[in-house]
Short mmCIF file of C-alpha atoms in Angstrom, two decimals:
data_model
loop_
_atom_site.label_atom_id
_atom_site.label_comp_id
_atom_site.label_asym_id
_atom_site.label_seq_id
_atom_site.Cartn_x
_atom_site.Cartn_y
_atom_site.Cartn_z
CA MET A 213 29.27 -83.62 61.36
CA GLU A 214 32.72 -83.57 62.90
CA LYS A 215 33.12 -83.34 66.65
CA MET A 216 34.76 -80.33 68.26
CA TYR A 217 37.90 -80.71 70.34
CA PHE A 218 39.59 -77.73 72.00
CA GLY A 219 37.17 -75.56 70.01
CA ILE A 220 38.28 -76.98 66.65
CA LYS A 221 36.48 -79.53 64.49
CA LEU A 222 38.70 -82.58 64.11
CA GLU A 223 38.18 -85.93 62.40
CA PHE A 224 40.23 -88.82 63.77
CA ASN A 225 38.73 -91.50 61.54
CA LYS A 226 41.09 -91.75 58.56
CA ASP A 227 38.54 -93.55 56.43
CA LYS A 228 36.04 -90.75 56.98
CA VAL A 229 38.68 -88.12 56.18
CA ASP A 230 39.49 -89.85 52.90
CA SER A 231 35.79 -90.30 52.11
CA ILE A 232 35.09 -86.57 52.57
CA ILE A 233 38.06 -85.63 50.39
CA GLU A 234 37.34 -88.12 47.62
CA THR A 235 33.62 -87.32 47.56
CA ALA A 236 34.44 -83.63 47.06
CA ILE A 237 36.88 -84.45 44.28
CA LYS A 238 34.47 -86.80 42.54
CA SER A 239 31.64 -84.26 42.63
CA LYS A 240 33.95 -81.47 41.34
CA ASP A 241 33.30 -79.59 44.57
CA LYS A 242 35.73 -77.21 46.26
CA GLY A 243 37.02 -76.65 49.76
CA TYR A 244 40.12 -76.89 51.90
CA VAL A 245 41.67 -79.23 54.45
CA CYS A 246 43.57 -77.94 57.49
CA SER A 247 46.32 -79.81 59.27
CA VAL A 248 45.85 -79.04 62.97
CA GLU A 249 48.87 -79.25 65.24
CA ALA A 250 50.11 -77.36 68.30
CA ASN A 251 50.76 -74.07 66.53
CA ASN A 252 47.48 -73.93 64.60
CA LEU A 253 45.55 -74.91 67.70
CA THR A 254 47.22 -72.16 69.73
CA VAL A 255 46.60 -69.49 67.09
CA ALA A 256 42.97 -70.60 66.66
CA ASN A 257 42.30 -70.29 70.38
CA ASN A 258 43.88 -66.83 70.51
CA ILE A 259 42.44 -65.36 67.31
CA PRO A 260 38.70 -65.90 66.69
CA GLN A 261 39.04 -65.03 63.00
CA PHE A 262 41.56 -67.82 62.49
CA LYS A 263 39.39 -70.30 64.41
CA LYS A 264 36.55 -69.47 62.02
CA VAL A 265 38.82 -70.11 59.03
CA VAL A 266 39.87 -73.52 60.37
CA ASN A 267 36.32 -74.52 61.27
CA ASN A 268 35.04 -73.59 57.80
CA SER A 269 37.14 -76.31 56.18
CA LEU A 270 35.87 -79.46 54.49
CA VAL A 271 37.61 -81.52 57.15
CA ASN A 272 40.53 -81.12 59.56
CA ILE A 273 43.13 -83.72 60.43
CA CYS A 274 45.03 -83.97 63.70
CA ASP A 275 48.67 -83.59 62.68
CA GLY A 276 50.12 -84.13 66.14
CA SER A 277 50.59 -87.40 67.99
CA MET A 278 50.86 -85.68 71.38
CA LEU A 279 47.68 -83.73 70.71
CA ALA A 280 45.90 -86.98 69.83
CA LYS A 281 47.16 -88.59 73.05
CA ILE A 282 46.03 -85.68 75.22
CA LEU A 283 42.55 -85.70 73.73
CA GLY A 284 42.40 -89.49 73.92
CA PHE A 285 43.23 -89.36 77.62
CA ILE A 286 40.52 -86.75 78.30
CA HIS A 287 37.83 -88.64 76.37
CA ASN A 288 38.94 -92.19 77.25
CA LYS A 289 39.33 -93.05 73.57
CA LYS A 290 42.18 -94.19 71.40
CA PHE A 291 42.76 -91.31 69.01
CA LYS A 292 45.39 -91.54 66.29
CA SER A 293 46.88 -88.61 64.43
CA TYR A 294 46.77 -88.40 60.64
CA ILE A 295 50.08 -86.77 59.79
CA GLY A 296 49.91 -84.37 56.85
CA ALA A 297 53.14 -85.68 55.37
CA ASP A 298 51.65 -89.19 55.31
CA LEU A 299 48.41 -87.99 53.73
CA PHE A 300 50.40 -86.15 51.06
CA GLU A 301 52.31 -89.28 50.14
CA ILE A 302 49.14 -91.39 50.09
CA TYR A 303 47.38 -89.08 47.63
CA VAL A 304 50.42 -88.72 45.39
CA ARG A 305 50.81 -92.49 45.26
CA LYS A 306 47.18 -92.95 44.25
CA CYS A 307 48.32 -91.77 40.79
CA LYS A 308 44.74 -90.87 39.87
CA TYR A 309 44.32 -87.15 40.51
CA ARG A 310 45.36 -84.03 38.66
CA GLN A 311 47.30 -81.92 41.15
CA PHE A 312 48.52 -78.34 41.39
CA PHE A 313 51.49 -77.38 43.56
CA LEU A 314 51.44 -73.80 44.83
CA GLY A 315 53.90 -71.83 46.94
CA ASN A 316 57.42 -72.25 48.35
CA THR A 317 60.52 -71.50 46.20
CA ARG A 318 61.41 -72.40 42.63
CA THR A 319 64.33 -74.54 43.87
CA ILE A 320 62.04 -76.56 46.13
CA LEU A 321 59.34 -76.82 43.46
CA ASN A 322 61.82 -78.10 40.88
CA GLY A 323 63.15 -80.72 43.27
CA LEU A 324 59.63 -81.72 44.25
CA LYS A 325 58.53 -82.11 40.65
CA SER A 326 61.55 -84.24 39.82
CA ARG A 327 61.06 -86.61 42.76
CA LEU A 328 57.28 -86.91 42.56
CA SER A 329 57.43 -87.60 38.82
CA LYS A 330 59.31 -90.80 39.64
CA ILE A 331 56.28 -91.93 41.64
CA ASP A 332 53.69 -90.77 39.10
CA PRO A 333 55.07 -89.83 35.65
CA GLU A 334 51.92 -87.77 34.97
CA ILE A 335 53.08 -85.29 37.62
CA SER A 336 55.77 -84.10 35.20
CA LYS A 337 52.93 -82.49 33.19
CA MET A 338 51.35 -80.77 36.21
CA ARG A 339 51.75 -77.17 37.39
CA PHE A 340 54.28 -76.12 40.04
CA GLU A 341 53.90 -72.40 40.70
CA GLU A 342 55.65 -69.99 43.04
CA LEU A 343 53.83 -67.22 44.85
CA PRO A 344 55.29 -63.75 45.51
CA PHE A 345 56.36 -63.01 49.06
CA ARG A 346 53.67 -60.72 50.45
CA ALA A 347 51.06 -60.33 53.17
CA VAL A 348 48.10 -62.67 52.88
CA GLU A 349 45.68 -59.81 52.14
CA ASP A 350 47.84 -58.58 49.24
CA PHE A 351 47.71 -61.64 46.95
CA ASP A 352 45.94 -61.37 43.60
CA TYR A 353 43.32 -64.00 44.41
CA PRO A 354 41.29 -63.64 41.19
CA GLY A 355 44.50 -63.94 39.14
CA ILE A 356 45.74 -66.98 41.08
CA ALA A 357 42.34 -68.63 40.79
CA LYS A 358 42.23 -67.98 37.04
CA MET A 359 45.53 -69.84 36.64
CA ILE A 360 44.21 -72.76 38.71
CA ASN A 361 40.78 -72.87 37.10
CA GLU A 362 42.32 -73.10 33.64
CA ASP A 363 44.24 -76.18 34.81
CA LYS A 364 41.19 -77.84 36.43
CA PRO A 365 43.05 -79.74 39.17
CA ASP A 366 41.40 -82.14 41.58
CA ILE A 367 43.88 -81.28 44.35
CA ILE A 368 45.73 -78.05 45.12
CA TRP A 369 48.66 -78.34 47.53
CA VAL A 370 49.52 -75.03 49.25
CA SER A 371 52.87 -74.45 50.93
CA LEU A 372 53.01 -71.07 52.66
CA GLY A 373 53.41 -72.06 56.30
CA ALA A 374 50.80 -71.83 59.05
CA PRO A 375 48.73 -69.82 59.75
CA LYS A 376 49.29 -67.91 56.50
CA GLN A 377 48.30 -70.82 54.24
CA GLU A 378 44.98 -71.32 56.03
CA TYR A 379 44.07 -67.65 55.61
CA PHE A 380 45.21 -67.90 51.97
CA MET A 381 43.02 -70.91 51.22
CA SER A 382 39.94 -69.31 52.78
CA ARG A 383 40.44 -66.17 50.68
CA LEU A 384 41.13 -68.09 47.47
CA LEU A 385 38.18 -70.46 47.85
CA PRO A 386 35.40 -68.15 46.54
CA TYR A 387 37.27 -67.69 43.24
CA LEU A 388 37.83 -71.38 42.53
CA ASN A 389 35.60 -73.49 40.32
CA GLN A 390 36.70 -76.81 41.78
CA GLY A 391 39.48 -78.50 43.72
CA VAL A 392 40.35 -79.52 47.26
CA MET A 393 43.13 -77.42 48.78
CA PHE A 394 45.54 -78.74 51.40
CA GLY A 395 47.64 -76.38 53.53
CA PHE A 396 50.59 -78.54 54.49
CA GLY A 397 53.52 -76.15 54.91
CA ALA A 398 56.92 -77.83 54.97
CA ILE A 399 55.80 -80.99 53.16
CA PHE A 400 57.12 -79.63 49.85
CA ASN A 401 60.51 -79.30 51.54
CA PHE A 402 60.34 -82.81 52.99
CA ASN A 403 59.81 -84.32 49.55
CA ALA A 404 61.95 -82.07 47.35
CA GLY A 405 65.29 -83.71 48.11
CA VAL A 406 66.96 -80.28 48.29
CA GLY A 407 67.35 -77.66 50.98
CA SER A 408 67.98 -77.94 54.71
CA VAL A 409 64.44 -78.81 55.89
CA LYS A 410 64.07 -82.57 56.27
CA ARG A 411 61.46 -84.83 57.80
CA ALA A 412 62.29 -86.69 61.00
CA PRO A 413 63.94 -90.12 60.66
CA ILE A 414 61.57 -93.08 60.50
CA TRP A 415 62.54 -94.31 63.97
CA MET A 416 61.50 -90.97 65.50
CA ARG A 417 58.19 -91.08 63.64
CA ARG A 418 57.53 -94.59 64.95
CA ILE A 419 57.91 -93.50 68.58
CA LYS A 420 55.80 -90.36 67.93
CA MET A 421 58.68 -87.94 68.51
CA GLU A 422 58.60 -86.13 65.18
CA TRP A 423 57.71 -82.92 67.01
CA LEU A 424 60.98 -83.07 68.95
CA TYR A 425 62.98 -83.39 65.73
CA ARG A 426 61.21 -80.32 64.34
CA ALA A 427 62.03 -78.38 67.51
CA PHE A 428 65.75 -79.07 67.22
CA GLU A 429 65.79 -78.65 63.44
CA ASP A 430 64.50 -75.05 63.61
CA PRO A 431 64.49 -74.00 67.29
CA LYS A 432 64.18 -70.29 66.55
CA LYS A 433 60.79 -70.85 64.91
CA ASN A 434 59.43 -73.98 66.57
CA VAL A 435 60.43 -73.64 70.23
CA PRO A 436 58.38 -70.42 70.70
CA ARG A 437 55.45 -72.17 69.00
CA TYR A 438 55.66 -75.14 71.37
CA TRP A 439 56.01 -72.81 74.34
CA GLY A 440 52.90 -70.93 73.25
CA PHE A 441 51.03 -74.24 73.13
CA ILE A 442 52.30 -75.28 76.57
CA LYS A 443 51.12 -72.00 78.07
CA ILE A 444 47.59 -72.34 76.67
CA LEU A 445 47.29 -76.11 77.19
CA PRO A 446 46.03 -76.06 80.84
CA TYR A 447 43.14 -73.77 79.85
CA LEU A 448 42.32 -75.97 76.87
CA ILE A 449 42.31 -79.12 79.01
CA ILE A 450 40.11 -77.53 81.71
CA GLY A 451 37.70 -76.32 79.04
CA GLU A 452 37.57 -79.73 77.38
CA TYR A 453 36.81 -81.47 80.68
CA LYS A 454 33.97 -78.99 81.33
CA ILE A 455 32.47 -79.73 77.89
CA LYS A 456 32.81 -83.46 78.53
CA SER A 457 31.06 -83.10 81.90
CA ARG A 458 28.13 -81.21 80.37
CA GLN A 459 27.78 -83.85 77.66
CA TYR A 460 27.82 -86.59 80.31
CA GLU A 461 25.11 -84.82 82.33
CA LYS A 462 22.84 -84.77 79.26
#
């Protein structure tokens, strides 16, 4: 069972994350994986319904190097983040799974298909499907699931942006026959080779400053998200220290 940090279940052991995912795929099981970073963590600690969605996942990864450092400092452990963009690339390069790409725009999906097919030629035969722009409660979940179930993918990548994609996955899950869903937002954009949204340069990733690049890339969206996290962070830290103290007393 995963440990809880800031009220969210998180797995920092990459080998265990991969084991959970691959076991589900091998057994033709179904579920979803959430990528937890500052925004998701903030929303989860403000909206109980969203926290429940995140904690009902197969497994959650920590997609934030600063978040991993803060938790590592509190618990005197060396925690490392598992960035969603890295996980995406790892599973594409395995060249062993049937995948389904869902969401974003047709332009991005076409670019993504073209570039990923150079890594794994079999991807050229896989499904890349748009979704209509609508509220999360208004999607035709039985219809979407029917399309996916007919394809029988091992992995379903969902690009709707957080927290919408997490709500979407939780609502779609009951209608699926199999498949592990990943809600990874802008990762389609990072890998499509088209559009204005790019991933941070390698040097910024190496020094764990990818979050800063994202802030400057889209300040209108990301700065308020970071500010929301900063405002709630003291309460999260105090709460985490209290939990740690109670565990120590036991």
